[in-house]
Short mmCIF file of C-alpha atoms in Angstrom, two decimals:
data_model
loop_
_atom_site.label_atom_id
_atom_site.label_comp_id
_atom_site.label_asym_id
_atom_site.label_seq_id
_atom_site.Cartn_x
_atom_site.Cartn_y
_atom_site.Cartn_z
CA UNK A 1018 42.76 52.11 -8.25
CA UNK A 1019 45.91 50.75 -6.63
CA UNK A 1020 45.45 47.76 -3.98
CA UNK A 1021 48.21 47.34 -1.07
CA UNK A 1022 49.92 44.79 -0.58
CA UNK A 1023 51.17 44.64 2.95
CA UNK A 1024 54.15 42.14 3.69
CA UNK A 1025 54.67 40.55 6.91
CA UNK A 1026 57.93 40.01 8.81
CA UNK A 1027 58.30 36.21 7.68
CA UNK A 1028 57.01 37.27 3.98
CA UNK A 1029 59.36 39.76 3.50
CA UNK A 1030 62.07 37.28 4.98
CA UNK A 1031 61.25 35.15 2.14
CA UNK A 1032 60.97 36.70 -0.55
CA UNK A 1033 62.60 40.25 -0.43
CA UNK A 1034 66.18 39.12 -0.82
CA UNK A 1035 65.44 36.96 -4.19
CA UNK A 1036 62.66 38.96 -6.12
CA UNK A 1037 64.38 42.65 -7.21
CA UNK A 1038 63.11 45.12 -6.92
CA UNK A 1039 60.35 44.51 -3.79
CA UNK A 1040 58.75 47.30 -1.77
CA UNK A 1041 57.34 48.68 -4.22
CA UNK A 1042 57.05 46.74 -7.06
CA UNK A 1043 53.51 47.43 -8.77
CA UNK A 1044 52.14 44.62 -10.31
CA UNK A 1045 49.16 42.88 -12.11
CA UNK A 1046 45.82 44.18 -13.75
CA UNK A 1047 44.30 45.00 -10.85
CA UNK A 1048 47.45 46.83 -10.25
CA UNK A 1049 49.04 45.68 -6.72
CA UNK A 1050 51.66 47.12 -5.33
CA UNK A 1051 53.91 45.75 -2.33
CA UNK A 1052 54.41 47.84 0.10
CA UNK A 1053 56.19 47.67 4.01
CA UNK A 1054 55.41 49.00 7.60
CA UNK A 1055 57.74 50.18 9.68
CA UNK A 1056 56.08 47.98 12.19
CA UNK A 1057 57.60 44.99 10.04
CA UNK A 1058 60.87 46.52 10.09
CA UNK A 1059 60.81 47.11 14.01
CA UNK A 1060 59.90 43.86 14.35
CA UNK A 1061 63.13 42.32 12.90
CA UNK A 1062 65.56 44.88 14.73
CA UNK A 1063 63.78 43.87 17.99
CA UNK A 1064 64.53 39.99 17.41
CA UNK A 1065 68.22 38.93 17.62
CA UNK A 1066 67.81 35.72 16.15
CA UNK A 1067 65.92 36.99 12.57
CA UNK A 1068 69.26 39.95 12.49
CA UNK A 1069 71.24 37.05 12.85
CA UNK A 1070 69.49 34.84 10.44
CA UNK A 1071 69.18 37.45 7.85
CA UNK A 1072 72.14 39.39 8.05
CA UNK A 1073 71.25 41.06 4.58
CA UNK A 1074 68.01 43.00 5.96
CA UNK A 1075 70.26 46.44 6.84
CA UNK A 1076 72.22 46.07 3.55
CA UNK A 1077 72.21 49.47 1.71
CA UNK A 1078 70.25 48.17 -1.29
CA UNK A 1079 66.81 47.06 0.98
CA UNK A 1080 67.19 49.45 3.83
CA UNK A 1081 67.39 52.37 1.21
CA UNK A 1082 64.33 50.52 -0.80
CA UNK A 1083 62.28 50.39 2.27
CA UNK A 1084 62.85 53.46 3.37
CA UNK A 1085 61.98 55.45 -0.27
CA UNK A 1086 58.97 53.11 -0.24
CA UNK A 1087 57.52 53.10 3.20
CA UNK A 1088 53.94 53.12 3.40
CA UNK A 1089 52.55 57.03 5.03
CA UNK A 1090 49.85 57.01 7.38
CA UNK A 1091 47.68 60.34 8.55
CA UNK A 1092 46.71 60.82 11.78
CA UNK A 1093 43.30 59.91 10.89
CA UNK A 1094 44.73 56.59 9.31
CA UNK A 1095 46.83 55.83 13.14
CA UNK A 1096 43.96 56.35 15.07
CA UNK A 1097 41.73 54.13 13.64
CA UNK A 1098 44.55 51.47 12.77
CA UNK A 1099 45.10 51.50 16.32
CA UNK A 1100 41.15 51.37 17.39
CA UNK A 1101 40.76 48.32 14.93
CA UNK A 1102 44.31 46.39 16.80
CA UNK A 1103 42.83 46.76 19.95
CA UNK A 1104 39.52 45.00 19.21
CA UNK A 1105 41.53 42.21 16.76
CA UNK A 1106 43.91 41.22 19.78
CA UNK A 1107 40.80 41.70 22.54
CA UNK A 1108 39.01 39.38 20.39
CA UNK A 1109 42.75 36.68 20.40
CA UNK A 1110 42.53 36.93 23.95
CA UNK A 1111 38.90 35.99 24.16
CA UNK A 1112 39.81 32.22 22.93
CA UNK A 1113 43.57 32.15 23.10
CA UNK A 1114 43.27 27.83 22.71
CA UNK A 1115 41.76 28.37 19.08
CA UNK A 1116 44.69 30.90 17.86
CA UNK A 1117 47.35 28.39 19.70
CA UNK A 1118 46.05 24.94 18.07
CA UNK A 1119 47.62 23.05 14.87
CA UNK A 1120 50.68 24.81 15.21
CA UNK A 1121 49.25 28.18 15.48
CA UNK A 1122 50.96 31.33 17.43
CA UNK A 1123 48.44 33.83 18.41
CA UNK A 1124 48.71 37.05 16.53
CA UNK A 1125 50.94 39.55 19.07
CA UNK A 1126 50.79 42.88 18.23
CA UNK A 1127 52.46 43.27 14.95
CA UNK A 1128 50.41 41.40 13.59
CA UNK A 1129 47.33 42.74 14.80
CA UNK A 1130 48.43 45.93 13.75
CA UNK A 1131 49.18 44.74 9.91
CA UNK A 1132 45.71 43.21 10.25
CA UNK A 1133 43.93 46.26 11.33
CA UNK A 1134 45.85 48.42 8.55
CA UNK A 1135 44.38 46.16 6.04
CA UNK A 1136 41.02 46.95 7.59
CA UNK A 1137 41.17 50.98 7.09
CA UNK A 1138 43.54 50.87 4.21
CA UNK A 1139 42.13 48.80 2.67
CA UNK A 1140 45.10 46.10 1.84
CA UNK A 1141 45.74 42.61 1.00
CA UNK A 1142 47.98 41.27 4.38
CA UNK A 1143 50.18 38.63 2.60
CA UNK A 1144 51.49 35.97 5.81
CA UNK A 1145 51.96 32.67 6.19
CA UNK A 1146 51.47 33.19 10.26
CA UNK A 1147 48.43 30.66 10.33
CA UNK A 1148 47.29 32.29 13.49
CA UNK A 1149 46.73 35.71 11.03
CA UNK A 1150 44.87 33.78 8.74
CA UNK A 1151 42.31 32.08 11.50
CA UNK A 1152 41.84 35.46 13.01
CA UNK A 1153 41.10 37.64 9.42
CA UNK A 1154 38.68 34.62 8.59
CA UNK A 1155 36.57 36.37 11.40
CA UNK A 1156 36.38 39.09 10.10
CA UNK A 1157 35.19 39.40 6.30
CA UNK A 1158 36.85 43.18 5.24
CA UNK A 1159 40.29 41.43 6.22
CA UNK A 1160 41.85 40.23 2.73
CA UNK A 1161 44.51 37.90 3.37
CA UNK A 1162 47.10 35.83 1.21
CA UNK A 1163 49.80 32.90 1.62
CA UNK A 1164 53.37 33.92 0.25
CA UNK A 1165 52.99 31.43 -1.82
CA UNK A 1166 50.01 33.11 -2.88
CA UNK A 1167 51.89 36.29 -3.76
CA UNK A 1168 54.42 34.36 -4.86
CA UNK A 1169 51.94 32.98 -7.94
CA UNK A 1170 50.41 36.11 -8.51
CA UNK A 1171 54.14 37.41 -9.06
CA UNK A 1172 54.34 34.46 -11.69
CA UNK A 1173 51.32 35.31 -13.70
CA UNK A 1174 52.23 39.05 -14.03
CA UNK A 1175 55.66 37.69 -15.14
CA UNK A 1176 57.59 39.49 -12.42
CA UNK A 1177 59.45 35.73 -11.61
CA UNK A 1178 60.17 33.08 -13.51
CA UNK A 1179 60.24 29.04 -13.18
CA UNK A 1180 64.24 29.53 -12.26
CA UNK A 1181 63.56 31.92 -9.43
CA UNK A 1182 60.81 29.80 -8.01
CA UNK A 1183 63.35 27.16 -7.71
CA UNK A 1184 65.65 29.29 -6.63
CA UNK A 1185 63.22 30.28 -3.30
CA UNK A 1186 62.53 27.17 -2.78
CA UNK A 1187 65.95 26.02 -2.48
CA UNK A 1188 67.06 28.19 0.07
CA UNK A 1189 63.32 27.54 2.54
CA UNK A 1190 64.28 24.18 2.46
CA UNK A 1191 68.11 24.75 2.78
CA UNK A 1192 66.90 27.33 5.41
CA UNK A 1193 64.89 25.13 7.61
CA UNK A 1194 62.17 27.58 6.53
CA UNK A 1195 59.48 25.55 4.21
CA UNK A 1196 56.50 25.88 6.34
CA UNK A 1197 53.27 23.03 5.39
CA UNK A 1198 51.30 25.70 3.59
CA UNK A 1199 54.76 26.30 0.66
CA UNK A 1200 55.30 22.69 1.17
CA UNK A 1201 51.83 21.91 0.14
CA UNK A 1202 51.66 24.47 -2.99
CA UNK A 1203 54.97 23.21 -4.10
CA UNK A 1204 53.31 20.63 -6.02
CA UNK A 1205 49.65 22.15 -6.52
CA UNK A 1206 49.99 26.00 -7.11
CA UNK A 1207 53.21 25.19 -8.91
CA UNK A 1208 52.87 21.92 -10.45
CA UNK A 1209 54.49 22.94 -13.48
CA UNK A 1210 57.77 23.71 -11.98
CA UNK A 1211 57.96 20.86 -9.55
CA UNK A 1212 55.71 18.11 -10.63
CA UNK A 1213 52.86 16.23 -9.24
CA UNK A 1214 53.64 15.31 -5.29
CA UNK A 1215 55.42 11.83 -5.28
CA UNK A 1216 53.45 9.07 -3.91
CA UNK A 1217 53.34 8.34 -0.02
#
């Protein structure tokens, strides 16, 4: 059986314009396969600055790939997405200080949403929001993965190769866009490519 793989806003930012073809792309022995929300896309039409920063996203080539490979959901499937967002983002509010700490944003309702679909899908939520990843530890049927995560997995089923890895994490850094977790698994996960970390 096929497992979801549901991309965030900021993992889709990442990754989509570099590893061809994306949305999906089936993957693995497990298999995976990527797939989108149109609550991600929403999310980027509804924010200025990520239109401005990624002025690619409405190109021809990804709208048309997101659109032939947009994830369905019944009626069935809304309703109880939307039952399981409502508790996820009652439960933020409860301790708002935990989600906000270390550089945290507490999950809005996007993400709450992606988290809940991975709940009654099920699916593997791939982010690198922090606040996502505090909030799914809280509740165990909530898979969820680093980019960078993905990014491996992508490796091992030989979808990218050493030169594209590079090639990603050229443009977070000439982005402004490594965040600590990449940073981290630049020279751990992919030690291989980069080398061991260089000495404080």
């Amino acid at each position: 059986m096929t497992t979801l793989v549901l991309l965030d806003t900021n993992t889709y930012l990442r990754l989509a314009k570099r590893v061809r073809p994306f949305v999906g792309l089936e993957f693995g022995q497990v298999p995976y396969l990527l797939a989108i929300h149109k609550v991600t896309e929403d999310e980027v039409h509804c924010s200025a600055h990520l239109k401005f920063t990624n002025p690619w996203f409405d190109g021809p080539e990804f709208a048309n790939e997101r659109l032939a490979k947009q994830v369905r959901l019944t009626k069935d499937e809304k309703a109880q997405i939307e039952a399981a967002q409502s508790v996820l983002m009652g439960w933020v509010q409860m301790d708002v200080s935990r989600f906000t700490s270390f550089g945290r944003s507490p999950p809005g309702y996007a993400d709450c949403w992606l988290l809940a679909f991975g709940q009654v899908r099920p699916a593997v939520v791939v982010t690198d929001d922090l606040g996502m990843h505090e909030l799914a530890k809280d509740f165990k049927d909530i898979k969820v993965w680093h980019g960078y995560e993905l990014l491996a997995k992508l490796k091992t089923a030989k979808v990218v190769d050493d030169a594209l890895i590079r090639d990603i994490y050229q443009a977070l850094e000439a982005n402004g866009d490594m965040t600590k977790t990449w940073e981290d698994a630049k020279h751990k996960v992919f030690k291989k490519i980069f080398g061991p970390a260089p000495a404080e």
